[in-house]
Coordinates of C-alpha atoms in Angstrom, one line a residue:
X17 CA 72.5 9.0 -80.1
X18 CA 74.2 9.6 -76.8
X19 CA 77.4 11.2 -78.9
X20 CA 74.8 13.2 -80.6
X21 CA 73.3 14.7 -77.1
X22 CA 77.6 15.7 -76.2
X23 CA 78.0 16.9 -79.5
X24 CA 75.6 19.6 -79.0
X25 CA 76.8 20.0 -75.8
X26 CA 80.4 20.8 -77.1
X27 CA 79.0 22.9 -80.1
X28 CA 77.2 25.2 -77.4
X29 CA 80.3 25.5 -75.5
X30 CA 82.6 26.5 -78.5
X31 CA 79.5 28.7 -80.1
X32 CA 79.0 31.1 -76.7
X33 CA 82.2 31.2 -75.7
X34 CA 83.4 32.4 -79.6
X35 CA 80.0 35.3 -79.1
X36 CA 81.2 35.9 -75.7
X37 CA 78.7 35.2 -73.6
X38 CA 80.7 33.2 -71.0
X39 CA 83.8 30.7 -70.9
X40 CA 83.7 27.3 -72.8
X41 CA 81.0 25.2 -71.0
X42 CA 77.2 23.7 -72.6
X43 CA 75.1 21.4 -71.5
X44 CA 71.9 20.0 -72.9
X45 CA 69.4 18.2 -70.9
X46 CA 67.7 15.5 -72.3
X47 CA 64.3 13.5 -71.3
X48 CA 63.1 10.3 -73.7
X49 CA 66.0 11.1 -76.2
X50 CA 64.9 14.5 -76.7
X51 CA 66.6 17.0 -75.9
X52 CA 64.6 19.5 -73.8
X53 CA 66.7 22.0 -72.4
X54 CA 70.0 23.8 -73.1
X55 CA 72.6 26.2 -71.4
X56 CA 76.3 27.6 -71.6
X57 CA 78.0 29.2 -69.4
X58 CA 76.8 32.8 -68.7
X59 CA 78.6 33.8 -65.9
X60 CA 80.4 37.3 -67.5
X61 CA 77.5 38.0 -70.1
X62 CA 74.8 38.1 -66.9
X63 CA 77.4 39.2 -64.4
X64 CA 75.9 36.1 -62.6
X65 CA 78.3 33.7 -60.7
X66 CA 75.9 30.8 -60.8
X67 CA 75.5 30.7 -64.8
X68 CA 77.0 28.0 -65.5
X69 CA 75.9 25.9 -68.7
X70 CA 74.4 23.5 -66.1
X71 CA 72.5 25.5 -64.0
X72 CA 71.1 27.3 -67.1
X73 CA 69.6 24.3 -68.3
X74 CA 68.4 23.1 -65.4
X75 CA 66.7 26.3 -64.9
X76 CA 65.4 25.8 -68.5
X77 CA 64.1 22.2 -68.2
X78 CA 62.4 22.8 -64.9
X79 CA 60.7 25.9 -66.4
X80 CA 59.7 23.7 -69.6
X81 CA 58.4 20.6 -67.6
X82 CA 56.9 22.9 -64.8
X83 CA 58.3 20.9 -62.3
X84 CA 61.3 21.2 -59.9
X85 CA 61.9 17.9 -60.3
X86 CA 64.2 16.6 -63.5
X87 CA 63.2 12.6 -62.7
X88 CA 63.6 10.5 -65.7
X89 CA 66.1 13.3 -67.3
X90 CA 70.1 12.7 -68.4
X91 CA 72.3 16.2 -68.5
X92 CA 75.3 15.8 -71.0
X93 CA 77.7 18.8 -70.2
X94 CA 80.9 19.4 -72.4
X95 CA 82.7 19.4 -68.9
X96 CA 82.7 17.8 -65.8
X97 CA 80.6 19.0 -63.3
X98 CA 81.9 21.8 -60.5
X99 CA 80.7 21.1 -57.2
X100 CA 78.0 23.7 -57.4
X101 CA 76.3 22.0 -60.6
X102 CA 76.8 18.8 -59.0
X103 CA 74.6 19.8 -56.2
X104 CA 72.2 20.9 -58.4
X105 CA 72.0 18.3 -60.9
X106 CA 70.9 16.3 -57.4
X107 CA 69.1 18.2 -55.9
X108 CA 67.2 18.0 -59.7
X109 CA 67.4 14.5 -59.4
X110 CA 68.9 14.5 -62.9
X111 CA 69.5 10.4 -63.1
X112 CA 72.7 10.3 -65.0
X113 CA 75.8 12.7 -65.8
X114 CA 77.7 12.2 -69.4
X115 CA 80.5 14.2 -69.4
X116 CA 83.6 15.2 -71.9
X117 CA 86.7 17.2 -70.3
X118 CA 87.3 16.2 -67.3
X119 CA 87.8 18.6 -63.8
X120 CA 91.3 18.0 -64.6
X121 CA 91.3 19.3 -68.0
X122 CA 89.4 22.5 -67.0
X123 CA 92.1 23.4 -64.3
X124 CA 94.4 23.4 -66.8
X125 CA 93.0 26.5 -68.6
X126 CA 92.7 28.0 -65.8
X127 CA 89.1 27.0 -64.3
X128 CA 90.1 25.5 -61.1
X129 CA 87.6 24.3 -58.5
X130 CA 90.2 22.0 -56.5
X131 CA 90.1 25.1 -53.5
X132 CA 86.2 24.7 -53.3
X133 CA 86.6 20.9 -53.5
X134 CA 88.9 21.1 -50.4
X135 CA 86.9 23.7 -48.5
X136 CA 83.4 21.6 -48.8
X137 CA 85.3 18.8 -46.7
X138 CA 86.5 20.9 -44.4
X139 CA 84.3 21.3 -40.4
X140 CA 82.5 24.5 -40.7
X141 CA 85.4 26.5 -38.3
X142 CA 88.0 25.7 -40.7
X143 CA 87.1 27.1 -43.7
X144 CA 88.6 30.0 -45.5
X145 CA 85.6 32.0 -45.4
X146 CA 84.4 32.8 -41.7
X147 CA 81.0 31.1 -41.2
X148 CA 79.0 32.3 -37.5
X149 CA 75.9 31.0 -36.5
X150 CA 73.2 33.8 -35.4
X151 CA 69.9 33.1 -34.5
X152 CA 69.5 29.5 -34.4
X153 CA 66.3 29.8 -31.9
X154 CA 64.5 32.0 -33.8
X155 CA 65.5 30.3 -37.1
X156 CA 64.2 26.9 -35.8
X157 CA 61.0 28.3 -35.2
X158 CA 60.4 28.8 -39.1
X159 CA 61.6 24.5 -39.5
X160 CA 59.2 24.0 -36.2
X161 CA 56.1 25.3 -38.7
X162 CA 57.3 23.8 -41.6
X163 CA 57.0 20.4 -40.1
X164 CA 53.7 21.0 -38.7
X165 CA 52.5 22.6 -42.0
X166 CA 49.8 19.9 -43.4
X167 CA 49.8 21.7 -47.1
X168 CA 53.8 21.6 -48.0
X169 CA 55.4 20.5 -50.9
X170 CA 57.6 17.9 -49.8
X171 CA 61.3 18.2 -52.3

Protein backbone atom coordinates (compact mmCIF):
# COMPACT_ATOMS: atom_id res chain seq x y z
CA UNK A 1 0.00 0.00 0.00
CA UNK A 2 2.82 2.23 1.01
CA UNK A 3 4.32 1.96 -2.78
CA UNK A 4 0.88 2.78 -3.81
CA UNK A 5 0.74 6.28 -1.58
CA UNK A 6 4.72 7.11 -3.56
CA UNK A 7 3.38 6.06 -6.70
CA UNK A 8 0.84 8.77 -6.72
CA UNK A 9 3.25 10.90 -5.30
CA UNK A 10 5.63 10.42 -8.39
CA UNK A 11 2.70 10.45 -10.92
CA UNK A 12 1.80 14.07 -9.54
CA UNK A 13 5.28 15.10 -9.92
CA UNK A 14 5.80 13.97 -13.57
CA UNK A 15 1.82 15.07 -14.43
CA UNK A 16 2.39 19.03 -13.23
CA UNK A 17 5.61 19.34 -14.13
CA UNK A 18 4.68 17.90 -17.97
CA UNK A 19 1.32 20.85 -17.70
CA UNK A 20 3.68 23.20 -16.30
CA UNK A 21 2.60 24.20 -13.31
CA UNK A 22 5.91 23.97 -11.35
CA UNK A 23 9.15 21.74 -11.32
CA UNK A 24 9.04 17.87 -10.72
CA UNK A 25 7.87 17.52 -6.96
CA UNK A 26 4.18 15.76 -5.46
CA UNK A 27 3.37 14.77 -2.40
CA UNK A 28 0.26 13.06 -1.03
CA UNK A 29 -0.69 13.11 2.53
CA UNK A 30 -2.20 10.22 3.83
CA UNK A 31 -4.33 9.54 7.31
CA UNK A 32 -5.70 5.73 8.06
CA UNK A 33 -4.49 4.61 4.51
CA UNK A 34 -6.34 7.08 2.77
CA UNK A 35 -5.08 9.40 1.18
CA UNK A 36 -6.41 12.91 2.06
CA UNK A 37 -4.53 15.50 0.64
CA UNK A 38 -2.33 16.15 -2.46
CA UNK A 39 0.14 18.88 -3.83
CA UNK A 40 2.98 19.49 -6.52
CA UNK A 41 5.12 21.91 -6.71
CA UNK A 42 3.53 25.34 -7.70
CA UNK A 43 6.09 27.61 -7.23
CA UNK A 44 6.28 29.30 -11.14
CA UNK A 45 2.40 28.62 -11.93
CA UNK A 46 1.46 30.84 -8.50
CA UNK A 47 4.55 32.91 -8.70
CA UNK A 48 4.67 31.69 -4.97
CA UNK A 49 8.19 30.66 -3.49
CA UNK A 50 6.60 28.56 -0.77
CA UNK A 51 4.60 26.13 -3.29
CA UNK A 52 6.15 23.36 -2.91
CA UNK A 53 4.25 19.90 -3.42
CA UNK A 54 4.61 19.73 0.43
CA UNK A 55 3.39 22.66 1.61
CA UNK A 56 0.48 22.49 -0.85
CA UNK A 57 -0.71 19.47 0.77
CA UNK A 58 -0.21 20.35 3.99
CA UNK A 59 -2.24 23.39 3.33
CA UNK A 60 -4.77 20.97 1.75
CA UNK A 61 -5.07 18.38 4.65
CA UNK A 62 -5.28 20.99 7.28
CA UNK A 63 -8.08 22.75 5.31
CA UNK A 64 -9.81 19.20 4.94
CA UNK A 65 -9.46 18.02 8.60
CA UNK A 66 -10.00 21.67 9.97
CA UNK A 67 -7.29 21.36 12.10
CA UNK A 68 -3.63 22.77 12.15
CA UNK A 69 -2.64 19.83 13.47
CA UNK A 70 -1.70 16.69 10.82
CA UNK A 71 -1.36 14.11 14.16
CA UNK A 72 -1.84 10.61 13.09
CA UNK A 73 -0.96 11.55 9.23
CA UNK A 74 2.18 10.07 6.94
CA UNK A 75 3.32 12.60 3.91
CA UNK A 76 4.92 10.57 1.02
CA UNK A 77 6.69 13.19 -1.31
CA UNK A 78 8.46 12.07 -4.62
CA UNK A 79 11.55 13.98 -3.10
CA UNK A 80 13.25 14.50 -0.10
CA UNK A 81 12.17 17.15 1.86
CA UNK A 82 13.93 20.94 1.67
CA UNK A 83 14.48 22.46 4.85
CA UNK A 84 11.49 24.66 4.46
CA UNK A 85 8.96 21.62 4.10
CA UNK A 86 10.72 19.94 6.72
CA UNK A 87 9.84 22.54 9.09
CA UNK A 88 6.60 22.39 8.12
CA UNK A 89 5.91 18.88 7.99
CA UNK A 90 6.88 19.38 12.01
CA UNK A 91 5.49 22.02 12.79
CA UNK A 92 2.30 19.79 11.24
CA UNK A 93 3.30 17.17 13.34
CA UNK A 94 3.16 14.89 10.24
CA UNK A 95 4.41 11.42 12.11
CA UNK A 96 6.44 9.91 9.38
CA UNK A 97 8.33 11.09 6.00
CA UNK A 98 8.51 8.43 2.95
CA UNK A 99 10.51 9.72 0.50
CA UNK A 100 11.96 8.70 -3.23
CA UNK A 101 14.93 10.97 -4.70
CA UNK A 102 16.92 11.89 -2.43
CA UNK A 103 18.39 15.88 -1.66
CA UNK A 104 21.24 14.56 -3.53
CA UNK A 105 19.45 13.57 -6.53
CA UNK A 106 17.58 16.91 -6.79
CA UNK A 107 20.89 19.02 -6.71
CA UNK A 108 21.81 17.30 -9.49
CA UNK A 109 19.17 18.79 -11.76
CA UNK A 110 19.75 21.72 -10.52
CA UNK A 111 17.50 22.12 -7.24
CA UNK A 112 20.12 22.74 -4.74
CA UNK A 113 19.23 23.55 -1.11
CA UNK A 114 22.86 22.60 0.28
CA UNK A 115 23.44 26.89 0.61
CA UNK A 116 20.23 27.14 2.82
CA UNK A 117 21.25 23.95 4.62
CA UNK A 118 24.62 25.72 5.50
CA UNK A 119 23.09 29.14 6.34
CA UNK A 120 20.34 27.55 8.97
CA UNK A 121 23.59 26.45 11.03
CA UNK A 122 25.11 29.38 10.89
CA UNK A 123 24.90 32.23 14.42
CA UNK A 124 22.47 34.74 13.24
CA UNK A 125 25.59 37.56 12.40
CA UNK A 126 26.98 35.17 10.00
CA UNK A 127 24.62 34.66 7.62
CA UNK A 128 24.53 35.79 4.00
CA UNK A 129 21.50 37.75 4.40
CA UNK A 130 21.91 40.62 6.93
CA UNK A 131 19.56 39.88 9.93
CA UNK A 132 19.08 43.24 12.73
CA UNK A 133 17.11 43.07 15.57
CA UNK A 134 14.55 46.27 16.00
CA UNK A 135 12.22 46.52 18.59
CA UNK A 136 12.70 43.78 20.89
CA UNK A 137 10.97 45.77 23.88
CA UNK A 138 8.05 46.60 22.22
CA UNK A 139 7.91 43.15 20.46
CA UNK A 140 8.01 41.37 23.87
CA UNK A 141 5.22 43.14 24.97
CA UNK A 142 2.85 41.34 22.42
CA UNK A 143 4.67 37.52 24.02
CA UNK A 144 4.12 39.35 27.62
CA UNK A 145 0.05 39.15 26.63
CA UNK A 146 0.18 36.14 24.96
CA UNK A 147 1.28 34.30 28.02
CA UNK A 148 -1.14 35.92 30.18
CA UNK A 149 -3.89 35.38 27.65
CA UNK A 150 -6.30 32.62 29.46
CA UNK A 151 -8.30 31.88 26.04
CA UNK A 152 -5.13 30.92 23.54
CA UNK A 153 -4.78 28.09 21.43
CA UNK A 154 -1.81 26.51 22.53
CA UNK A 155 0.29 24.93 18.98
Amino acid sequence: MKENFMLRAIALSSEKMKSNNGGPFGAVIVKDNEIIAEGWNQVTSSNDPTSHAEIVAIRSACAKLNNFSLNGCEIYTSCEPCPMCLSAIYWARIEKIYFANTKEDAKNVGFDDSHIYTQVSLPVNMRSIPSLQLLRNEANKVFNEWEMKNDKVKY
